[in-house]
Amino acid sequence: MVTGVTQMLYMLIVGQYPYNAFLSSFVTNVGSFCLGANLRIQLNPENKGVHPQRAFADFVFAQLVLFGFCINFVG
């Protein structure tokens, strides 16, 4: 999350000329943070819902979809 805040401050200070690149990287940072938090919640031993291998596979698949979307958005 610190990286997302740093990028936002950099955009405000320097400018937003390549706006697609900023937006794509910011969405990637926030999305990765959310997916990482979701993985930690699913791997918590108190939560018995999902097998750890399934949770990790879901995390990897969601990361690949997120990165694919962001690379496609930058164009």
PDB file of C-alpha atoms in Angstrom:
ATOM      1  CA  MET A   1       0.000   0.000   0.000  1.00  0.00           C
ATOM      2  CA  VAL A   2       2.951   2.311   0.592  1.00  0.00           C
ATOM      3  CA  THR A   3       3.920   1.939  -3.057  1.00  0.00           C
ATOM      4  CA  GLY A   4       0.462   3.073  -4.161  1.00  0.00           C
ATOM      5  CA  VAL A   5       0.641   6.153  -1.936  1.00  0.00           C
ATOM      6  CA  THR A   6       4.135   6.915  -3.252  1.00  0.00           C
ATOM      7  CA  GLN A   7       2.917   6.687  -6.831  1.00  0.00           C
ATOM      8  CA  MET A   8      -0.015   8.964  -6.066  1.00  0.00           C
ATOM      9  CA  LEU A   9       2.276  11.573  -4.491  1.00  0.00           C
ATOM     10  CA  TYR A  10       4.680  11.339  -7.432  1.00  0.00           C
ATOM     11  CA  MET A  11       1.819  11.895  -9.880  1.00  0.00           C
ATOM     12  CA  LEU A  12       0.612  14.918  -7.927  1.00  0.00           C
ATOM     13  CA  ILE A  13       4.092  16.452  -7.737  1.00  0.00           C
ATOM     14  CA  VAL A  14       5.510  15.668 -11.191  1.00  0.00           C
ATOM     15  CA  GLY A  15       2.370  15.502 -13.312  1.00  0.00           C
ATOM     16  CA  GLN A  16       0.173  12.984 -15.012  1.00  0.00           C
ATOM     17  CA  TYR A  17       1.455  12.949 -18.581  1.00  0.00           C
ATOM     18  CA  PRO A  18       1.354   9.174 -19.192  1.00  0.00           C
ATOM     19  CA  TYR A  19      -1.946   8.806 -17.332  1.00  0.00           C
ATOM     20  CA  ASN A  20      -2.574   5.255 -18.596  1.00  0.00           C
ATOM     21  CA  ALA A  21       0.749   4.092 -17.146  1.00  0.00           C
ATOM     22  CA  PHE A  22       0.004   5.698 -13.781  1.00  0.00           C
ATOM     23  CA  LEU A  23      -3.520   4.311 -13.645  1.00  0.00           C
ATOM     24  CA  SER A  24      -2.399   0.829 -14.621  1.00  0.00           C
ATOM     25  CA  SER A  25       0.399   0.704 -12.057  1.00  0.00           C
ATOM     26  CA  PHE A  26      -1.818   2.124  -9.319  1.00  0.00           C
ATOM     27  CA  VAL A  27      -4.559  -0.434 -10.024  1.00  0.00           C
ATOM     28  CA  THR A  28      -1.929  -3.188 -10.009  1.00  0.00           C
ATOM     29  CA  ASN A  29      -0.637  -2.075  -6.605  1.00  0.00           C
ATOM     30  CA  VAL A  30      -4.068  -1.823  -5.008  1.00  0.00           C
ATOM     31  CA  GLY A  31      -5.229  -5.081  -6.607  1.00  0.00           C
ATOM     32  CA  SER A  32      -2.134  -6.960  -5.477  1.00  0.00           C
ATOM     33  CA  PHE A  33      -2.620  -5.628  -1.950  1.00  0.00           C
ATOM     34  CA  CYS A  34      -6.237  -6.822  -1.903  1.00  0.00           C
ATOM     35  CA  LEU A  35      -5.352 -10.227  -3.327  1.00  0.00           C
ATOM     36  CA  GLY A  36      -2.525 -10.644  -0.816  1.00  0.00           C
ATOM     37  CA  ALA A  37      -4.855  -9.755   2.064  1.00  0.00           C
ATOM     38  CA  ASN A  38      -7.390 -12.237   0.725  1.00  0.00           C
ATOM     39  CA  LEU A  39      -4.729 -14.961   0.570  1.00  0.00           C
ATOM     40  CA  ARG A  40      -3.698 -14.281   4.172  1.00  0.00           C
ATOM     41  CA  ILE A  41      -7.320 -14.482   5.302  1.00  0.00           C
ATOM     42  CA  GLN A  42      -7.821 -17.790   3.486  1.00  0.00           C
ATOM     43  CA  LEU A  43      -4.580 -19.263   4.894  1.00  0.00           C
ATOM     44  CA  ASN A  44      -5.447 -18.328   8.469  1.00  0.00           C
ATOM     45  CA  PRO A  45      -5.729 -21.587  10.483  1.00  0.00           C
ATOM     46  CA  GLU A  46      -8.897 -20.334  12.186  1.00  0.00           C
ATOM     47  CA  ASN A  47     -10.672 -20.245   8.810  1.00  0.00           C
ATOM     48  CA  LYS A  48     -11.347 -23.808   7.695  1.00  0.00           C
ATOM     49  CA  GLY A  49     -13.070 -22.976   4.386  1.00  0.00           C
ATOM     50  CA  VAL A  50     -10.449 -23.468   1.673  1.00  0.00           C
ATOM     51  CA  HIS A  51      -7.518 -25.837   1.293  1.00  0.00           C
ATOM     52  CA  PRO A  52      -4.183 -23.918   1.279  1.00  0.00           C
ATOM     53  CA  GLN A  53      -3.175 -25.217  -2.164  1.00  0.00           C
ATOM     54  CA  ARG A  54      -6.520 -24.127  -3.616  1.00  0.00           C
ATOM     55  CA  ALA A  55      -6.184 -20.689  -2.011  1.00  0.00           C
ATOM     56  CA  PHE A  56      -2.705 -20.254  -3.496  1.00  0.00           C
ATOM     57  CA  ALA A  57      -3.883 -21.426  -6.926  1.00  0.00           C
ATOM     58  CA  ASP A  58      -6.735 -18.901  -6.804  1.00  0.00           C
ATOM     59  CA  PHE A  59      -4.256 -16.193  -5.805  1.00  0.00           C
ATOM     60  CA  VAL A  60      -1.894 -16.988  -8.695  1.00  0.00           C
ATOM     61  CA  PHE A  61      -4.749 -17.113 -11.212  1.00  0.00           C
ATOM     62  CA  ALA A  62      -6.184 -13.799  -9.993  1.00  0.00           C
ATOM     63  CA  GLN A  63      -2.721 -12.171 -10.142  1.00  0.00           C
ATOM     64  CA  LEU A  64      -2.256 -13.359 -13.739  1.00  0.00           C
ATOM     65  CA  VAL A  65      -5.654 -11.944 -14.712  1.00  0.00           C
ATOM     66  CA  LEU A  66      -4.859  -8.646 -12.953  1.00  0.00           C
ATOM     67  CA  PHE A  67      -1.450  -8.311 -14.617  1.00  0.00           C
ATOM     68  CA  GLY A  68      -2.910  -9.245 -17.999  1.00  0.00           C
ATOM     69  CA  PHE A  69      -5.560  -6.558 -17.642  1.00  0.00           C
ATOM     70  CA  CYS A  70      -3.030  -3.913 -16.631  1.00  0.00           C
ATOM     71  CA  ILE A  71      -0.578  -4.762 -19.423  1.00  0.00           C
ATOM     72  CA  ASN A  72      -3.437  -4.638 -21.902  1.00  0.00           C
ATOM     73  CA  PHE A  73      -4.594  -1.284 -20.495  1.00  0.00           C
ATOM     74  CA  VAL A  74      -1.164   0.306 -20.945  1.00  0.00           C
ATOM     75  CA  GLY A  75      -1.218  -0.877 -24.544  1.00  0.00           C
TER      76      GLY A  75
END
